[in-house]
Coordinates of C-alpha atoms in Angstrom, one line a residue:
Chain A
D7 CA 141.9 73.0 120.4
G8 CA 143.4 76.1 119.3
G9 CA 143.7 79.0 120.6
I10 CA 144.8 81.9 123.1
T11 CA 145.7 81.8 126.4
Q12 CA 145.9 83.7 128.7
S13 CA 147.2 83.9 132.3
P14 CA 146.7 84.6 135.5
K15 CA 142.9 85.0 135.6
Y16 CA 143.4 87.3 138.3
L17 CA 146.4 89.4 139.2
F18 CA 147.2 91.7 142.1
R19 CA 150.3 94.1 142.3
K20 CA 151.2 95.7 145.0
E21 CA 152.0 99.9 144.2
G22 CA 155.9 99.8 143.0
Q23 CA 156.0 96.6 141.6
N24 CA 156.3 95.3 137.8
V25 CA 154.1 92.3 136.9
T26 CA 153.6 89.9 133.5
L27 CA 150.7 88.7 132.0
S28 CA 151.2 85.8 129.7
C29 CA 149.7 85.3 126.0
E30 CA 150.5 81.7 124.3
Q31 CA 148.7 81.0 121.0
N32 CA 148.7 77.7 119.7
L33 CA 147.1 79.1 116.1
N34 CA 150.1 79.9 113.8
H35 CA 149.0 83.5 114.3
D36 CA 151.1 85.9 113.0
A37 CA 150.1 89.2 114.6
M38 CA 149.4 89.3 118.3
Y39 CA 148.4 92.4 120.3
W40 CA 147.6 93.5 124.0
Y41 CA 144.3 95.5 124.5
R42 CA 143.2 97.1 127.9
Q43 CA 139.5 98.3 129.1
D44 CA 138.6 100.1 131.4
P45 CA 135.3 99.5 133.2
G46 CA 132.2 100.0 130.9
Q47 CA 134.8 101.6 127.9
G48 CA 136.3 100.3 124.8
L49 CA 139.4 98.5 124.5
R50 CA 142.5 100.5 123.5
L51 CA 145.4 99.0 122.2
I52 CA 148.9 99.2 123.9
Y53 CA 151.1 97.1 122.0
Y54 CA 150.8 94.9 118.9
S55 CA 153.4 92.8 116.8
Q56 CA 152.9 91.2 113.4
I57 CA 156.4 89.1 113.4
V58 CA 158.8 87.8 115.9
N59 CA 161.1 89.9 117.3
D60 CA 159.5 93.4 116.2
F61 CA 156.7 94.9 117.6
Q62 CA 155.2 98.6 118.0
K63 CA 153.5 100.8 120.3
G64 CA 150.1 101.1 120.6
D65 CA 147.7 104.4 121.5
I66 CA 149.0 103.8 125.4
A67 CA 152.3 102.1 125.6
E68 CA 153.3 104.5 128.0
G69 CA 154.0 102.2 131.5
Y70 CA 154.1 98.9 129.3
S71 CA 156.5 96.6 127.4
V72 CA 156.5 94.0 125.4
S73 CA 158.5 91.4 124.2
R74 CA 158.3 88.6 121.0
E75 CA 160.6 86.4 120.9
K76 CA 158.8 83.3 119.5
K77 CA 156.1 83.6 117.5
E78 CA 153.6 81.4 119.8
S79 CA 154.3 84.0 122.8
F80 CA 153.6 87.9 123.8
P81 CA 154.3 88.7 127.0
L82 CA 153.0 92.4 128.2
T83 CA 155.0 93.6 131.3
V84 CA 152.9 96.4 133.2
T85 CA 155.8 98.3 134.6
S86 CA 155.4 100.6 138.1
A87 CA 155.3 103.7 135.7
Q88 CA 151.8 102.8 134.7
K89 CA 150.4 104.7 137.6
N90 CA 146.7 103.4 137.0
P91 CA 147.4 99.7 136.0
T92 CA 144.2 98.3 137.5
A93 CA 141.9 96.7 134.2
F94 CA 141.2 94.0 132.3
Y95 CA 143.7 93.3 129.9
L96 CA 143.0 91.1 126.5
C97 CA 145.6 89.3 124.1
A98 CA 144.7 88.4 120.4
S99 CA 146.2 87.4 117.6
R100 CA 145.3 87.7 114.1
V101 CA 146.0 86.2 110.5
G102 CA 145.8 87.6 106.9
G103 CA 142.1 89.5 106.7
Y104 CA 140.8 87.3 109.7
G105 CA 139.7 89.0 112.2
Y106 CA 140.2 88.6 115.9
T107 CA 141.1 85.8 118.1
F108 CA 141.3 86.7 121.8
G109 CA 142.2 85.2 124.7
S110 CA 139.9 85.0 127.7
G111 CA 141.5 88.2 129.9
T112 CA 143.9 89.1 133.0
R113 CA 142.5 91.1 136.0
L114 CA 144.5 93.3 136.9
T115 CA 144.2 94.9 140.5
V116 CA 146.7 97.1 142.2
V117 CA 146.7 97.2 146.2
Chain B
A13 CA 143.3 108.7 111.5
Q14 CA 140.5 106.0 112.3
K15 CA 137.1 106.7 114.6
I16 CA 134.5 104.2 115.4
T17 CA 131.5 105.4 117.4
Q18 CA 128.8 103.8 118.9
T19 CA 126.4 106.5 120.3
Q20 CA 124.0 103.6 122.7
P21 CA 125.6 103.2 126.1
G22 CA 123.0 101.1 127.0
M23 CA 119.6 99.1 125.2
F24 CA 117.0 97.3 126.5
V25 CA 114.6 95.0 123.9
Q26 CA 112.0 92.1 125.1
E27 CA 112.3 88.9 124.4
K28 CA 111.8 87.6 121.2
E29 CA 111.7 91.3 119.4
A30 CA 114.6 92.8 117.3
V31 CA 117.0 95.2 118.3
T32 CA 119.4 97.6 115.9
L33 CA 123.0 98.2 117.0
D34 CA 124.2 101.8 116.0
C35 CA 127.8 101.8 114.5
T36 CA 129.7 104.8 112.4
Y37 CA 133.1 105.0 111.5
D38 CA 135.5 107.3 109.9
T39 CA 138.2 106.3 107.3
S40 CA 140.0 107.6 104.3
D41 CA 140.8 104.0 103.0
Q42 CA 138.7 102.0 100.4
S43 CA 139.4 98.5 101.4
Y44 CA 138.4 97.7 105.2
G45 CA 136.4 95.5 107.4
L46 CA 134.1 96.1 109.8
F47 CA 133.7 93.4 112.5
W48 CA 131.2 93.2 116.1
Y49 CA 132.3 91.7 119.3
K50 CA 129.7 90.3 121.9
Q51 CA 131.7 90.7 125.9
P52 CA 129.6 88.7 128.4
S53 CA 130.4 89.7 131.8
S54 CA 132.6 87.0 131.7
G55 CA 135.0 89.0 129.9
E56 CA 136.0 87.0 126.7
M57 CA 135.2 89.0 123.2
I58 CA 132.9 86.4 120.8
F59 CA 133.6 87.4 117.2
L60 CA 129.2 87.6 115.4
I61 CA 130.0 89.4 112.3
Y62 CA 132.2 90.1 109.1
Q63 CA 131.3 92.7 106.6
G64 CA 133.9 93.9 103.9
S65 CA 133.8 97.5 102.3
Y66 CA 133.2 95.8 98.9
D67 CA 130.9 93.0 99.8
E68 CA 127.7 94.3 98.2
Q69 CA 125.1 92.3 100.0
N70 CA 125.2 92.7 104.3
A71 CA 126.4 90.0 106.0
T72 CA 124.6 87.6 108.1
E73 CA 125.0 84.8 110.4
G74 CA 122.3 83.4 111.3
R75 CA 120.3 85.6 113.8
Y76 CA 122.8 88.3 113.6
S77 CA 123.0 90.8 110.2
L78 CA 124.6 93.7 109.3
N79 CA 123.3 96.6 108.3
F80 CA 125.8 98.4 106.0
Q81 CA 125.4 101.8 104.4
K82 CA 128.6 102.9 103.3
A83 CA 127.8 106.3 101.7
R84 CA 126.9 106.7 105.2
K85 CA 129.9 105.1 106.8
S86 CA 127.4 102.9 109.1
A87 CA 127.2 99.2 110.0
N88 CA 124.5 98.7 112.3
L89 CA 123.9 95.2 113.9
V90 CA 120.8 93.6 113.8
I91 CA 120.0 91.0 116.4
S92 CA 116.2 89.2 115.7
A93 CA 114.3 87.4 118.0
S94 CA 116.4 88.5 121.0
Q95 CA 117.3 86.2 123.8
L96 CA 118.1 86.9 127.6
G97 CA 121.7 84.7 126.7
D98 CA 122.5 87.9 123.9
S99 CA 122.9 90.4 127.2
A100 CA 126.0 91.5 126.9
M101 CA 128.4 94.5 125.9
Y102 CA 128.0 94.7 122.3
F103 CA 131.6 96.1 120.7
C104 CA 131.6 97.6 116.6
A105 CA 135.5 97.2 115.4
M106 CA 137.4 98.1 112.0
N107 CA 140.5 96.6 110.6
D108 CA 143.0 99.9 109.4
P109 CA 144.6 97.9 106.5
L110 CA 148.0 99.3 106.5
F111 CA 148.8 98.7 110.1
N112 CA 146.8 95.4 110.9
K113 CA 145.4 96.5 113.5
F114 CA 141.7 97.2 115.3
Y115 CA 139.8 100.0 116.3
F116 CA 136.8 99.5 118.7
G117 CA 133.7 101.6 119.9
S118 CA 133.1 102.6 123.5
G119 CA 130.6 99.7 122.9
T120 CA 126.4 99.0 123.8
K121 CA 125.4 97.6 126.8
L122 CA 122.3 95.8 125.8
N123 CA 120.0 93.8 128.2
V124 CA 117.1 91.6 127.5
K125 CA 113.7 91.4 129.2
P126 CA 112.5 88.7 130.2

């Protein structure tokens, strides 16, 4: 079945560490997105990519980095520059005028 | 800039009753799409319903309907015959056709009481 796979489901980061969240889709969607969700809050856009080898900053890109070397993959790195990374991270993809398809999310906690 | 406003942080509804979740939006675009998503406690986002700005009829999907009032810029979600499994967060979203990205509201937490 087609869909989006995010891994890991839970991730723990020590202070000063970089961590990478994986997002893979087999839907052949061109556009992919990363959102951050804090408890009881809505989704805020971190980065998005409309085609391979191209991506744009969203509303809260500071402290994050991405790459889009393959159509299927859009990994998100949370760098040590992100001072408050504890949150729920959702990856999504989209084709044409349709809505998003979301992954099941990664819950990142700083320990 | 586009903005989505959901003014109800939390709502309660009795099982089997109908409930309306409010959403207003702000855009200067003529062509746009409005979406509702459900987020259970497990975290995944489930697409519920879509309304295009040029659609003359309100969208319906099973027990979900979207009360679209374009002049008032509102896109309220109506859930009929609420079920216990409807307890979740509900997000209203609008797409930005120019940049191919979505804007989300802050969500409404719905609790269905038995």
